[in-house]
XYZ file of C-alpha atoms in Angstrom:
715
model
C 50.429 -10.357 57.444
C 49.491 -13.739 58.198
C 49.204 -16.369 54.943
C 45.351 -16.803 55.529
C 44.517 -12.656 56.249
C 47.089 -13.119 52.284
C 44.792 -15.041 50.631
C 42.360 -13.464 51.942
C 43.077 -10.181 50.682
C 43.749 -11.616 47.103
C 40.656 -13.789 47.080
C 38.543 -11.131 47.585
C 40.575 -8.144 45.324
C 40.280 -10.793 42.514
C 36.840 -11.132 43.154
C 36.450 -7.315 43.247
C 38.339 -7.432 40.043
C 35.574 -9.691 38.713
C 32.767 -7.538 38.466
C 33.975 -4.485 37.879
C 35.368 -6.065 34.543
C 31.849 -7.830 33.837
C 30.419 -4.453 34.879
C 29.244 -3.542 31.668
C 27.383 -6.907 30.704
C 25.618 -6.861 34.240
C 23.831 -3.119 33.219
C 23.109 -4.346 30.056
C 21.683 -7.455 31.015
C 19.612 -5.207 33.601
C 18.286 -2.400 30.420
C 17.772 -5.854 28.633
C 14.787 -5.940 31.466
C 13.696 -3.320 30.861
C 13.301 -4.091 27.951
C 16.237 -0.638 26.684
C 17.026 -2.396 24.141
C 19.093 -0.130 22.926
C 20.868 0.430 25.990
C 21.087 -2.713 26.210
C 22.517 -3.941 23.445
C 25.077 -0.198 23.583
C 26.389 -1.627 27.127
C 26.962 -4.870 25.369
C 29.330 -4.101 22.408
C 31.520 -2.377 25.515
C 31.421 -5.750 27.430
C 33.272 -8.089 24.469
C 34.954 -5.112 22.692
C 36.721 -5.243 27.053
C 36.767 -8.872 26.751
C 34.299 -9.488 30.160
C 32.479 -12.571 27.942
C 36.188 -14.472 28.441
C 35.192 -14.449 32.314
C 31.962 -15.641 31.500
C 30.635 -18.639 32.897
C 29.192 -20.897 29.546
C 25.931 -20.122 31.541
C 26.152 -16.479 31.795
C 28.347 -15.958 28.259
C 25.500 -18.026 26.328
C 22.265 -16.148 28.116
C 25.117 -12.649 27.120
C 25.070 -13.433 23.252
C 22.135 -14.660 23.094
C 20.228 -11.365 24.957
C 22.895 -9.215 23.218
C 21.508 -11.122 19.613
C 18.091 -10.502 20.186
C 18.007 -6.687 21.363
C 20.218 -6.185 17.970
C 16.949 -7.664 16.238
C 14.647 -5.717 17.778
C 16.099 -2.416 17.180
C 17.282 -4.222 13.212
C 20.601 -4.651 14.134
C 20.678 -7.307 11.831
C 24.203 -8.123 10.675
C 25.593 -7.424 14.568
C 22.010 -10.114 15.883
C 22.731 -12.919 13.326
C 26.731 -12.905 14.130
C 25.570 -13.493 17.913
C 22.351 -15.815 17.590
C 25.957 -17.825 15.400
C 27.692 -17.683 18.207
C 24.596 -18.911 20.740
C 24.363 -22.080 18.812
C 28.115 -22.782 18.608
C 27.847 -22.790 22.761
C 27.246 -26.829 23.923
C 24.658 -27.624 25.532
C 23.687 -24.672 26.936
C 22.226 -22.620 23.805
C 19.545 -25.485 24.162
C 18.086 -22.531 27.010
C 17.190 -20.473 24.504
C 14.132 -22.716 22.178
C 13.972 -19.804 19.932
C 17.205 -20.021 19.282
C 16.819 -21.237 16.215
C 14.437 -19.686 14.114
C 16.009 -16.093 15.537
C 18.162 -17.431 13.444
C 16.607 -17.642 10.779
C 14.958 -14.663 10.621
C 17.609 -11.950 10.636
C 19.496 -14.184 7.257
C 16.177 -13.015 5.970
C 16.820 -10.092 6.390
C 20.078 -8.860 5.857
C 18.763 -10.651 2.662
C 19.937 -14.432 2.970
C 16.840 -15.930 1.169
C 18.895 -19.705 0.676
C 20.239 -20.224 4.116
C 17.132 -18.489 5.729
C 14.904 -20.904 3.659
C 17.563 -23.746 4.772
C 17.267 -23.463 8.766
C 12.855 -22.507 9.060
C 13.622 -25.635 7.772
C 15.055 -27.386 10.139
C 13.505 -25.393 12.730
C 10.480 -27.026 11.905
C 11.338 -30.598 11.368
C 13.447 -30.140 14.428
C 10.343 -29.254 16.168
C 8.025 -31.632 14.533
C 6.668 -32.921 17.847
C 7.506 -30.065 20.634
C 4.248 -28.654 22.209
C 5.799 -25.932 24.004
C 3.291 -22.481 23.494
C 6.305 -20.665 21.845
C 7.472 -22.640 19.726
C 4.032 -23.431 19.167
C 3.147 -20.759 18.050
C 6.298 -20.260 16.237
C 5.329 -22.394 13.585
C 3.198 -20.993 11.328
C 5.483 -18.622 10.646
C 8.211 -20.720 10.200
C 6.442 -22.094 6.907
C 5.274 -18.901 5.708
C 9.080 -17.543 6.041
C 10.553 -19.817 4.437
C 7.934 -19.912 1.596
C 9.505 -15.836 1.271
C 12.844 -17.117 0.979
C 11.725 -18.297 -2.120
C 8.943 -15.630 -3.523
C 11.827 -13.475 -2.666
C 14.098 -15.422 -4.860
C 12.200 -14.618 -8.036
C 11.744 -11.512 -7.146
C 14.829 -10.816 -7.359
C 14.910 -12.716 -10.347
C 12.182 -10.141 -12.498
C 12.981 -6.512 -10.427
C 11.275 -3.857 -12.523
C 13.740 -1.827 -13.935
C 11.966 1.625 -15.078
C 12.096 2.205 -11.544
C 14.510 4.766 -9.259
C 13.984 5.664 -6.574
C 15.741 8.193 -4.357
C 16.930 8.977 -0.861
C 15.692 12.301 -0.568
C 17.807 15.268 1.177
C 19.062 16.268 4.900
C 16.194 18.594 4.488
C 14.151 15.614 5.617
C 15.698 12.637 6.521
C 17.826 12.971 9.359
C 19.997 10.732 11.800
C 16.534 9.658 13.367
C 13.530 8.350 12.145
C 11.078 9.749 9.182
C 8.390 8.160 7.709
C 4.626 8.715 6.824
C 5.077 11.072 3.108
C 2.714 12.682 1.492
C 2.171 16.133 -0.532
C -0.021 18.716 0.740
C 0.138 21.295 -2.636
C 4.147 22.412 -3.054
C 4.767 20.747 0.379
C 6.121 17.701 1.598
C 4.455 16.674 4.741
C 5.792 13.751 7.058
C 6.730 13.060 10.362
C 10.482 12.773 12.174
C 10.365 10.791 15.340
C 13.821 12.879 16.666
C 12.220 15.449 19.205
C 13.553 14.714 22.480
C 10.679 14.938 24.441
C 9.582 17.657 27.597
C 10.060 16.160 30.894
C 7.483 17.576 33.196
C 9.243 16.242 35.868
C 13.167 14.301 36.210
C 13.727 12.017 33.723
C 15.714 8.585 34.369
C 19.632 9.124 33.738
C 20.263 6.068 33.084
C 16.720 6.039 30.183
C 18.352 5.285 26.544
C 17.271 8.910 24.179
C 16.037 6.746 21.742
C 12.822 6.019 24.282
C 13.046 9.596 25.436
C 12.164 10.992 21.832
C 9.035 12.148 20.216
C 7.764 12.062 17.108
C 6.335 15.613 15.540
C 4.512 16.116 12.698
C 7.428 18.515 10.040
C 6.314 19.807 6.207
C 9.002 21.391 3.071
C 7.841 23.803 0.960
C 8.977 22.762 -2.924
C 8.335 19.286 -1.980
C 11.449 18.969 -0.338
C 13.853 21.089 -1.819
C 13.555 23.981 1.369
C 14.545 23.882 5.378
C 11.488 21.441 7.584
C 9.447 23.117 10.100
C 7.384 22.119 12.418
C 3.602 22.662 11.080
C 1.457 24.510 13.607
C -0.737 23.098 16.196
C -0.295 19.856 14.866
C 3.062 18.763 17.244
C 2.782 18.372 21.884
C 5.062 18.202 24.230
C 4.687 16.035 25.625
C 3.719 13.207 23.119
C 4.413 12.049 19.566
C 2.147 12.957 17.424
C 3.127 12.103 12.877
C 1.336 9.540 9.999
C -1.017 12.775 9.033
C -2.973 12.768 6.396
C -4.536 15.413 3.964
C -8.112 14.512 3.336
C -9.289 14.856 -1.038
C -10.442 18.055 -1.160
C -6.905 19.639 0.423
C -8.851 21.120 3.598
C -8.352 19.138 7.177
C -5.920 16.316 7.955
C -5.968 13.531 9.891
C -3.045 12.738 11.739
C -2.267 10.043 14.826
C -1.543 11.122 18.582
C 0.455 8.608 20.848
C 0.995 8.203 23.902
C 3.747 5.550 26.761
C 0.850 4.827 29.339
C 2.893 3.564 32.969
C 2.714 0.003 31.406
C 5.247 0.985 28.660
C 2.367 0.043 25.988
C 2.360 2.989 23.443
C -1.609 4.189 22.578
C -2.613 6.155 19.236
C -5.163 8.058 18.527
C -6.800 9.553 15.569
C -7.661 13.470 15.228
C -8.766 15.962 12.320
C -7.936 19.399 12.403
C -9.540 21.835 9.854
C -7.660 24.735 7.668
C -7.935 28.222 8.478
C -6.027 30.122 5.651
C -2.445 28.855 5.404
C -2.289 27.311 9.032
C -4.644 24.110 10.926
C -7.365 24.966 13.351
C -7.156 23.290 17.090
C -7.436 19.003 16.668
C -9.949 17.277 18.018
C -9.739 13.257 18.337
C -12.291 11.599 16.642
C -15.573 10.037 18.660
C -15.033 7.005 20.070
C -16.118 5.025 17.281
C -13.063 5.392 15.739
C -10.905 5.844 18.347
C -11.631 3.538 20.766
C -10.357 4.451 24.592
C -8.915 0.711 25.059
C -7.452 0.208 22.048
C -4.758 1.274 19.709
C -6.192 3.925 16.434
C -3.404 4.987 14.165
C -2.903 5.941 9.944
C -5.890 7.067 9.072
C -5.743 7.761 5.085
C -8.859 9.160 3.395
C -10.037 7.180 0.362
C -12.973 7.634 -2.514
C -15.167 4.045 -3.382
C -17.043 4.496 -6.078
C -19.077 1.374 -5.851
C -19.946 2.959 -2.858
C -19.838 6.818 -3.890
C -18.768 7.270 -0.779
C -15.873 8.499 1.567
C -13.931 5.652 3.406
C -11.904 6.705 6.127
C -8.928 3.523 6.259
C -6.894 3.233 9.659
C -5.289 0.868 11.635
C -5.789 -0.913 15.483
C -5.567 -3.468 17.268
C -8.459 -4.028 18.772
C -10.874 -6.497 19.175
C -12.236 -8.377 15.899
C -9.182 -7.783 14.085
C -6.950 -11.009 12.513
C -3.941 -10.637 15.080
C -2.023 -7.731 15.972
C -2.005 -4.907 13.872
C -5.662 -4.719 11.281
C -6.842 -2.689 8.561
C -10.124 -1.009 8.930
C -12.082 1.874 7.026
C -15.295 3.186 9.023
C -17.531 5.437 6.490
C -17.184 9.121 6.415
C -21.146 9.924 7.036
C -20.376 13.757 7.595
C -16.865 15.027 7.810
C -17.834 18.318 9.101
C -19.587 16.985 12.913
C -17.012 14.218 12.670
C -19.706 11.888 11.831
C -18.789 7.912 10.931
C -19.903 5.201 10.116
C -19.435 1.959 12.338
C -15.455 0.116 11.470
C -15.934 -2.410 9.739
C -12.300 -4.837 9.435
C -10.342 -5.284 5.401
C -11.412 -8.961 6.383
C -8.102 -11.711 6.158
C -7.316 -10.911 2.561
C -5.370 -8.109 3.610
C -5.444 -8.740 7.469
C -3.536 -11.290 9.726
C -2.101 -12.694 12.081
C 1.582 -10.411 11.911
C 1.057 -6.338 11.819
C -0.842 -5.217 8.652
C -0.572 -1.424 8.376
C -0.118 2.014 6.329
C -3.060 1.804 4.376
C -3.094 3.931 0.910
C -6.251 3.221 -0.999
C -5.212 5.089 -4.459
C -9.104 6.141 -5.529
C -8.430 6.044 -8.868
C -7.330 2.332 -9.462
C -9.349 0.858 -6.005
C -6.493 -0.273 -4.924
C -5.440 -0.566 -1.970
C -1.555 -0.356 -0.773
C 0.132 -1.637 2.306
C 2.346 -2.777 3.917
C 2.364 -6.288 5.401
C 4.596 -8.319 8.086
C 3.248 -11.327 7.517
C 2.425 -11.482 3.632
C 5.238 -13.305 1.189
C 8.217 -10.825 1.367
C 11.446 -10.046 1.296
C 11.634 -8.050 4.354
C 10.307 -8.027 7.877
C 7.168 -5.726 6.646
C 7.038 -4.435 3.298
C 4.502 -2.912 0.012
C 1.220 -4.939 -1.148
C -0.948 -3.727 -3.491
C -4.915 -5.103 -3.421
C -7.331 -3.992 -5.757
C -10.924 -4.252 -4.720
C -13.477 -6.565 -6.587
C -16.546 -5.525 -4.398
C -17.632 -3.524 -1.675
C -14.689 -4.719 1.476
C -13.953 -7.345 -0.779
C -10.226 -7.052 -1.881
C -7.817 -9.837 -4.502
C -5.042 -11.642 -2.830
C -2.585 -9.014 -2.052
C 0.579 -7.948 -4.220
C 3.996 -7.998 -3.371
C 4.938 -4.692 -5.787
C 8.097 -6.468 -5.713
C 12.086 -5.177 -6.567
C 13.080 -2.271 -6.222
C 9.865 -1.177 -4.093
C 10.141 -3.995 -1.037
C 14.344 -4.947 0.088
C 15.118 -7.790 3.142
C 14.438 -4.297 5.326
C 11.768 -2.825 6.698
C 9.593 -1.130 3.901
C 6.026 1.266 5.353
C 4.053 4.089 4.112
C 3.287 4.277 0.445
C 2.040 6.935 -0.743
C 1.078 8.075 -4.668
C 0.851 12.052 -6.002
C -1.792 13.492 -6.972
C -0.038 12.597 -11.563
C 0.417 9.284 -10.433
C 3.887 9.416 -12.022
C 5.476 9.984 -8.530
C 5.240 7.607 -5.250
C 7.499 7.964 -1.887
C 8.137 5.744 0.679
C 10.067 4.981 4.210
C 12.748 2.659 4.502
C 15.937 1.418 6.656
C 17.301 -0.072 3.790
C 20.956 -0.184 3.607
C 22.233 3.191 2.591
C 19.030 5.055 5.622
C 20.718 7.905 7.401
C 20.750 5.981 10.993
C 21.977 6.529 14.903
C 22.941 3.969 16.616
C 23.260 1.553 13.437
C 23.311 0.181 9.836
C 19.362 -0.278 9.649
C 17.825 1.469 12.768
C 16.351 4.390 11.634
C 13.405 5.053 8.309
C 14.631 6.954 5.712
C 11.986 8.361 3.195
C 12.566 8.490 -0.619
C 11.123 9.388 -3.361
C 10.412 7.212 -6.949
C 9.588 7.470 -10.112
C 6.666 5.036 -11.175
C 5.812 3.842 -14.759
C 2.621 5.107 -16.904
C 1.660 1.819 -16.219
C 1.746 1.547 -12.999
C -1.499 2.645 -11.667
C -3.139 1.968 -15.268
C -5.416 5.312 -14.359
C -6.132 8.506 -16.955
C -5.107 11.503 -18.018
C -5.449 14.169 -16.245
C -7.536 16.182 -17.466
C -10.635 13.275 -15.538
C -8.629 14.630 -12.563
C -11.603 16.429 -10.887
C -9.139 19.225 -9.461
C -7.246 20.334 -12.669
C -9.631 20.903 -14.548
C -8.879 25.069 -14.761
C -6.235 24.392 -17.563
C -6.247 26.669 -20.369
C -6.585 25.184 -24.022
C -7.085 26.651 -26.841
C -10.131 25.313 -29.250
C -10.046 24.628 -32.553
C -12.475 24.689 -35.282
C -12.327 21.269 -37.530
C -15.206 19.474 -39.773
C -17.982 17.751 -37.270
C -17.642 14.129 -38.511
C -14.204 14.221 -39.017
C -12.183 10.758 -37.555
C -9.577 13.090 -36.369
C -6.935 13.479 -34.153
C -6.381 17.022 -33.033
C -2.706 17.593 -31.722
C -1.101 19.792 -30.256
C -2.358 23.335 -31.925
C -0.756 26.342 -29.703
C -2.202 29.252 -31.180
C -1.107 31.030 -33.700
C 0.892 27.895 -35.028
C -0.530 25.774 -37.669
C -3.331 22.588 -36.549
C -1.745 18.975 -37.433
C -4.488 16.801 -37.776
C -3.798 13.199 -38.208
C -6.033 10.632 -40.045
C -6.464 7.032 -38.486
C -8.979 4.889 -40.707
C -9.940 3.004 -37.351
C -12.177 4.791 -35.320
C -13.310 7.909 -34.571
C -10.691 8.912 -31.157
C -11.447 12.670 -30.851
C -13.346 15.855 -32.624
C -13.814 19.057 -30.892
C -15.751 21.594 -32.673
C -16.135 25.395 -32.313
C -18.167 27.740 -34.461
C -14.105 30.324 -33.402
C -11.586 30.898 -36.102
C -7.929 30.039 -34.732
C -6.706 33.672 -34.279
C -10.535 34.235 -32.371
C -10.378 31.102 -30.461
C -11.214 30.821 -26.417
C -10.051 28.832 -23.845
C -12.156 26.326 -22.422
C -10.468 22.086 -20.926
C -9.928 19.557 -21.923
C -7.533 19.428 -24.335
C -7.454 16.946 -28.143
C -4.552 15.602 -27.048
C -6.445 14.373 -23.705
C -8.884 13.270 -25.131
C -6.392 11.358 -27.710
C -4.482 10.149 -24.531
C -7.428 8.137 -22.809
C -9.340 6.078 -25.308
C -10.116 3.075 -24.886
C -12.141 2.042 -21.532
C -12.990 -1.649 -21.907
C -15.318 -2.765 -19.457
C -15.317 -6.485 -19.480
C -18.183 -9.140 -19.109
C -19.255 -13.004 -18.288
C -19.934 -14.888 -21.057
C -23.748 -14.300 -22.326
C -24.264 -11.148 -19.219
C -25.872 -9.506 -18.993
C -29.037 -11.744 -19.975
C -28.153 -14.774 -20.408
C -29.648 -16.567 -23.406
C -31.897 -13.008 -24.043
C -32.422 -12.416 -27.971
C -33.465 -8.390 -26.500
C -31.007 -5.825 -26.931
C -31.698 -4.090 -24.312
C -31.355 -4.502 -20.428
C -32.272 -3.517 -16.550
C -29.351 -3.990 -15.347
C -26.686 -1.759 -14.842
C -23.150 -1.810 -15.571
C -21.931 -1.886 -12.095
C -24.292 -4.948 -11.758
C -22.858 -7.121 -14.185
C -18.796 -5.562 -12.796
C -19.728 -6.843 -9.247
C -21.125 -10.035 -10.218
C -18.627 -10.436 -12.789
C -15.348 -9.766 -10.613
C -17.009 -12.500 -7.689
C -15.753 -15.244 -9.817
C -12.296 -14.616 -10.480
C -11.867 -17.771 -8.349
C -14.156 -20.108 -10.886
C -11.796 -18.397 -13.440
C -8.041 -18.996 -11.872
C -9.512 -22.969 -11.137
C -11.536 -24.015 -14.521
C -8.493 -21.768 -16.907
C -5.584 -24.068 -14.352
C -7.657 -27.036 -15.724
C -5.948 -27.067 -18.583
C -2.549 -27.378 -17.464
C -2.799 -29.617 -14.956
C -0.585 -31.826 -16.306
C 2.421 -29.215 -16.732
C 2.010 -27.191 -13.476
C 4.342 -24.876 -14.572
C 1.964 -23.656 -17.059
C -1.269 -24.235 -14.429
C 1.138 -21.850 -12.790
C 1.665 -19.414 -15.331
C -1.601 -19.416 -16.695
C -4.055 -19.073 -13.277
C -1.352 -15.744 -13.044
C -2.589 -14.633 -16.174
C -6.574 -14.875 -15.108
C -5.267 -12.927 -11.930
C -3.997 -9.980 -14.565
C -6.994 -10.187 -16.400
C -9.336 -9.078 -12.834
C -7.143 -6.547 -12.369
C -7.561 -5.562 -15.874
C -11.081 -5.976 -15.437
C -10.964 -3.968 -11.469
C -8.321 -0.624 -13.250
C -11.382 -0.360 -15.831
C -13.400 0.061 -13.543
C -12.038 3.042 -12.067
C -11.128 4.669 -14.958
C -14.655 4.165 -15.868
C -15.727 5.994 -12.717
C -13.133 8.146 -12.946
C -14.057 9.447 -16.373
C -18.578 9.403 -15.883
C -17.571 12.544 -12.914
C -15.297 14.496 -15.798
C -18.577 13.849 -18.002
C -20.623 15.697 -14.946
C -18.302 18.903 -14.357
C -17.802 18.787 -18.451
C -21.846 18.992 -18.471
C -22.096 21.468 -16.161
C -20.109 24.302 -17.882
C -22.530 24.006 -20.825
C -20.579 22.082 -23.223
C -22.899 19.242 -25.730
C -20.606 16.071 -25.183
C -21.030 12.600 -27.682
C -19.621 9.077 -26.074
C -18.611 6.505 -29.179
C -19.020 3.067 -28.077
C -18.841 -0.103 -28.796
C -19.493 -3.734 -27.353
C -18.046 -6.810 -28.565
C -19.146 -9.890 -28.219
C -16.446 -13.988 -28.213
C -17.745 -15.923 -31.419
C -19.072 -18.878 -29.329
C -22.640 -18.135 -30.736
C -24.593 -17.158 -33.672
C -23.072 -13.462 -35.485
C -26.698 -12.112 -34.874
C -27.078 -12.814 -31.072
C -23.889 -11.377 -31.033
C -25.185 -8.482 -32.244
C -28.098 -8.197 -30.018
C -25.676 -9.616 -26.679
C -23.277 -6.332 -27.719
C -26.389 -4.213 -27.458
C -27.580 -5.231 -24.477
C -24.459 -4.547 -23.237
C -23.830 -0.976 -24.672
C -27.860 -1.149 -23.100
C -26.292 -1.427 -19.058
C -23.478 1.281 -19.715
C -26.389 3.515 -20.362
C -27.803 2.486 -17.425
C -25.128 2.483 -15.626
C -24.562 6.706 -16.472
C -28.470 7.305 -15.606
C -27.394 5.931 -12.341
C -24.040 8.029 -12.476
C -24.802 8.640 -8.294
C -28.604 8.676 -7.674
C -28.909 10.385 -11.326
C -26.990 12.677 -11.683
C -26.255 12.250 -15.750
C -29.657 11.116 -16.420
C -31.322 14.566 -17.335
C -28.296 15.268 -19.847
C -28.901 12.519 -21.425
C -32.823 12.923 -21.621
C -32.059 16.533 -23.275
C -29.080 15.379 -25.403
C -26.789 17.808 -23.897
C -24.824 13.900 -23.110
C -25.847 11.706 -26.501
C -24.369 8.192 -26.910
C -23.960 6.765 -30.194
C -23.983 3.160 -29.802
C -21.500 1.138 -32.365
C -22.262 -2.773 -32.004
C -19.630 -4.823 -33.592
C -20.635 -8.337 -32.199
C -17.974 -10.518 -33.304
C -17.282 -9.688 -36.649
C -13.515 -8.553 -34.939
C -12.986 -11.132 -32.459
C -9.446 -13.083 -31.885
C -9.558 -15.909 -34.544
C -7.946 -17.662 -31.687
C -10.794 -17.168 -29.396
C -12.418 -20.925 -29.117
C -16.083 -21.107 -30.389
C -17.195 -24.220 -29.708
C -19.474 -24.465 -26.936
C -17.545 -27.311 -24.896
C -14.756 -26.120 -25.146
C -14.532 -24.186 -22.259
C -11.190 -22.135 -23.292
C -13.990 -19.883 -24.610
C -15.379 -18.918 -21.639
C -12.405 -18.793 -18.789
C -9.214 -18.279 -20.803
C -8.164 -14.432 -20.577
C -8.133 -14.434 -24.649
C -12.100 -15.391 -24.516
C -12.602 -13.055 -22.162
C -11.519 -9.595 -23.281
C -13.724 -10.170 -26.265
C -16.753 -9.587 -23.835
C -16.610 -6.014 -23.806
C -18.136 -2.610 -24.655
C -15.482 -0.123 -25.655
C -15.804 4.046 -25.238
C -13.471 4.742 -28.297
C -14.653 8.168 -28.915
C -15.357 11.990 -27.482
C -17.393 15.006 -29.390
C -16.557 18.011 -27.148
C -19.636 19.869 -29.345
């Protein structure tokens, strides 16, 4: 063999060897360009393990490291993503080809819980690119500023972690190595969705496609709320497309859920369906009308909530339709006729809730009129964090509040759902410790958590209209005794705890204890609910009036009042403008006060629903209320304004849901005992001078301006 041929042969072998050695990197690059990031990650991992990167030219090595980092970030492997973004950043001028590198590196630091480092990197990105006009960088600047501030908030949230909440991952009956999500109870069963089923292909499957790309979701159920083996819910699942994100209607007779399919463009398009209960199963699902399911866009994450301000049920859902603020937005549409699937026009929840990024998984807690949802934009610890926002007037919301640690983590936390007892909740999260398929935090698991008694500030169970059949023992006691009746089962001595401050509960029945009949509710439950406080703005209703009655209802005064929240924040905060820390605390105190105003309004609506229910059963009820005022005026004037506030409550009862209670007030089956107290019991720290702005806007003064439901007498 000639020397020339020998050299050519050696060169040919070297060429073949180099290409063979880099076969994994080439397959990874091919998968990456097809947006198959799971497969790309697998091949890059093999390539680097076999040392292929050592044989690469600098530009190719930078590209491989960066695409590995991108793949890891997209499939939530943030620890590996951080490693490979850092490797890319340590290369020479080759790294300059990736203009978004510094932003993504900072983002992975945040997701790994390294908030202080992430903040530095986000600020570095902003400083370096201050004058950059590259459209991609311009788009990332607002996000970088938001994330830098989020890192500061995250450090504060960690310091103020809620110690009374414990989260427990559900058992292997529910959680798998795949993604399990969207939990909610249906009676004694836990319904949830699981992305673990391999799609049955109509044609030949691409052998190079990642298994994860071929998975579809299905709706499962587990008896005993997750303690029994899960099974597919009949009639809700399909062979060729995903079903998931189910939610049950308040009456338990309909289940709403999402069906999704992958379009030829690889876009996933979802629509909402509803199925009616038929015995112990569900009928064939029907799609919601085009007003909800716009065929050009996705509609998903349905949830039904009752709006007490509009006295109507609404379908809350998520969509990327036009008219929104960003990626996915939360919308709602009034349910006109559930049986015929008739809905009003969808309305966007507005920019207090929705953002330039994804806002999703709504859960409207009707009793407190509070929306729980997940967002990738609002200040938080991870990717998706969970937030709550109360409704202050029809489709008007206050600034979302992060649910904090341990509910939120540096990972993704979504699908918050509160059970009817208000003491248990569920969420889905890919936090550390979740079962995984491809890495540390790829896949969601479902967690149960206990809630502190004040988490939702809801009334006791008897205020829930669904719980009217609980039997009780009614015992005879003197009609006018200021007592609380506790623990009075049959053949057990009566225990009475006398109090001096107010009549809380009196239960009367002509039957002696040994022949007492069962009814509802219990004395103890009545004792637990009181008081309910209804708050008013200064000198309202009917400012400067000397009348003792008003034509206004409490709903009217409430809507006006909560609309003044920002005015209260601004004015009360001004008193502390020389001390920023005190000013921030003062403003937060106002926010917390208005949260209380909203919670109490929610309790009021549920309370009155229950009054109506018991009145329909023939019970005679007496509600005792007191009126209060802050000490800004004379005692005589304060007595009159207290009576006007009580009058607005009576007007509210007479007009509630079209006048449901008016006949009971007219025939004295529902009696309102008015105990106006004026300002005689006001907190002595409340300023009484007209010129003192704190006599209006301070939370201490604001709490004095109220009507208080202090007791119920059941006759």
